[in-house]
Amino acid sequence: MGRIQTAGLPKRTKGNLGKEATTIFKRWFDEHQNHPYPTDQEKHELARQTGTTLQQITNWFINHRKRVWRGTGSTNSRRTGKSVKSKTT
């Protein structure tokens, strides 16, 4: 099999966000539990406070919502505000 050429390309490393940035994001998330989707203006403010990029902020919130909702066993009702009835037979 052929090898992919990576010469000259910077190595991509998995980098965790700093503890301070994570703390700020979690605080924002907790304060906005009913609608944990920061606006573009809020993302710019979070980026200024934490020194992170808008893409890092977007990805962090996507991943954090998934983790929180998966951990609570939530259905679509949390995201849409509509209750979801399960069928019983």
GROMACS .gro file of C-alpha atoms in nm:
model
   89
    1MET     CA    1   0.000   0.000   0.000
    2GLY     CA    2   0.115   0.354  -0.064
    3ARG     CA    3   0.211   0.590   0.211
    4ILE     CA    4   0.063   0.934   0.244
    5GLN     CA    5   0.326   1.203   0.206
    6THR     CA    6   0.336   1.433   0.508
    7ALA     CA    7   0.671   1.598   0.452
    8GLY     CA    8   0.652   1.971   0.501
    9LEU     CA    9   0.315   1.958   0.675
   10PRO     CA   10   0.290   2.048   1.043
   11LYS     CA   11   0.202   1.757   1.269
   12ARG     CA   12  -0.151   1.772   1.400
   13THR     CA   13  -0.165   1.710   1.770
   14LYS     CA   14  -0.465   1.671   1.993
   15GLY     CA   15  -0.459   1.971   2.217
   16ASN     CA   16  -0.683   2.021   2.512
   17LEU     CA   17  -0.811   2.365   2.584
   18GLY     CA   18  -0.670   2.523   2.895
   19LYS     CA   19  -0.842   2.480   3.228
   20GLU     CA   20  -0.936   2.849   3.237
   21ALA     CA   21  -1.106   2.832   2.896
   22THR     CA   22  -1.292   2.515   2.990
   23THR     CA   23  -1.408   2.674   3.316
   24ILE     CA   24  -1.540   2.980   3.130
   25PHE     CA   25  -1.720   2.763   2.873
   26LYS     CA   26  -1.876   2.544   3.143
   27ARG     CA   27  -1.991   2.850   3.337
   28TRP     CA   28  -2.153   2.992   3.023
   29PHE     CA   29  -2.314   2.655   2.947
   30ASP     CA   30  -2.455   2.623   3.300
   31GLU     CA   31  -2.596   2.976   3.288
   32HIS     CA   32  -2.769   2.904   2.956
   33GLN     CA   33  -2.899   2.550   3.010
   34ASN     CA   34  -3.235   2.628   2.852
   35HIS     CA   35  -3.066   2.728   2.525
   36PRO     CA   36  -2.693   2.637   2.530
   37TYR     CA   37  -2.615   2.783   2.188
   38PRO     CA   38  -2.395   3.093   2.204
   39THR     CA   39  -2.462   3.359   1.942
   40ASP     CA   40  -2.184   3.477   1.715
   41GLN     CA   41  -2.145   3.784   1.936
   42GLU     CA   42  -2.118   3.562   2.247
   43LYS     CA   43  -1.866   3.338   2.071
   44HIS     CA   44  -1.652   3.642   1.988
   45GLU     CA   45  -1.665   3.749   2.353
   46LEU     CA   46  -1.574   3.397   2.472
   47ALA     CA   47  -1.286   3.392   2.221
   48ARG     CA   48  -1.160   3.726   2.352
   49GLN     CA   49  -1.179   3.604   2.714
   50THR     CA   50  -1.012   3.269   2.650
   51GLY     CA   51  -0.775   3.322   2.358
   52THR     CA   52  -0.940   3.043   2.159
   53THR     CA   53  -1.069   3.043   1.802
   54LEU     CA   54  -1.436   3.054   1.704
   55GLN     CA   55  -1.401   2.703   1.560
   56GLN     CA   56  -1.265   2.571   1.892
   57ILE     CA   57  -1.558   2.729   2.074
   58THR     CA   58  -1.811   2.587   1.828
   59ASN     CA   59  -1.660   2.239   1.855
   60TRP     CA   60  -1.643   2.255   2.236
   61PHE     CA   61  -2.012   2.343   2.264
   62ILE     CA   62  -2.116   2.076   2.012
   63ASN     CA   63  -1.920   1.810   2.201
   64HIS     CA   64  -2.028   1.929   2.544
   65ARG     CA   65  -2.399   1.930   2.453
   66LYS     CA   66  -2.365   1.575   2.318
   67ARG     CA   67  -2.189   1.457   2.634
   68VAL     CA   68  -2.438   1.622   2.868
   69TRP     CA   69  -2.745   1.504   2.681
   70ARG     CA   70  -2.609   1.153   2.635
   71GLY     CA   71  -2.530   1.135   3.006
   72THR     CA   72  -2.885   1.236   3.104
   73GLY     CA   73  -3.053   1.001   2.858
   74SER     CA   74  -3.229   1.300   2.708
   75THR     CA   75  -3.439   1.277   2.395
   76ASN     CA   76  -3.518   1.543   2.141
   77SER     CA   77  -3.747   1.711   2.393
   78ARG     CA   78  -3.456   1.892   2.553
   79ARG     CA   79  -3.347   2.042   2.224
   80THR     CA   80  -3.690   2.127   2.081
   81GLY     CA   81  -3.887   2.195   2.396
   82LYS     CA   82  -4.147   1.942   2.278
   83SER     CA   83  -4.223   1.629   2.468
   84VAL     CA   84  -4.157   1.301   2.298
   85LYS     CA   85  -4.403   1.024   2.372
   86SER     CA   86  -4.278   0.671   2.359
   87LYS     CA   87  -4.496   0.400   2.215
   88THR     CA   88  -4.589   0.117   2.447
   89THR     CA   89  -4.732  -0.204   2.315
   0.00000   0.00000   0.00000
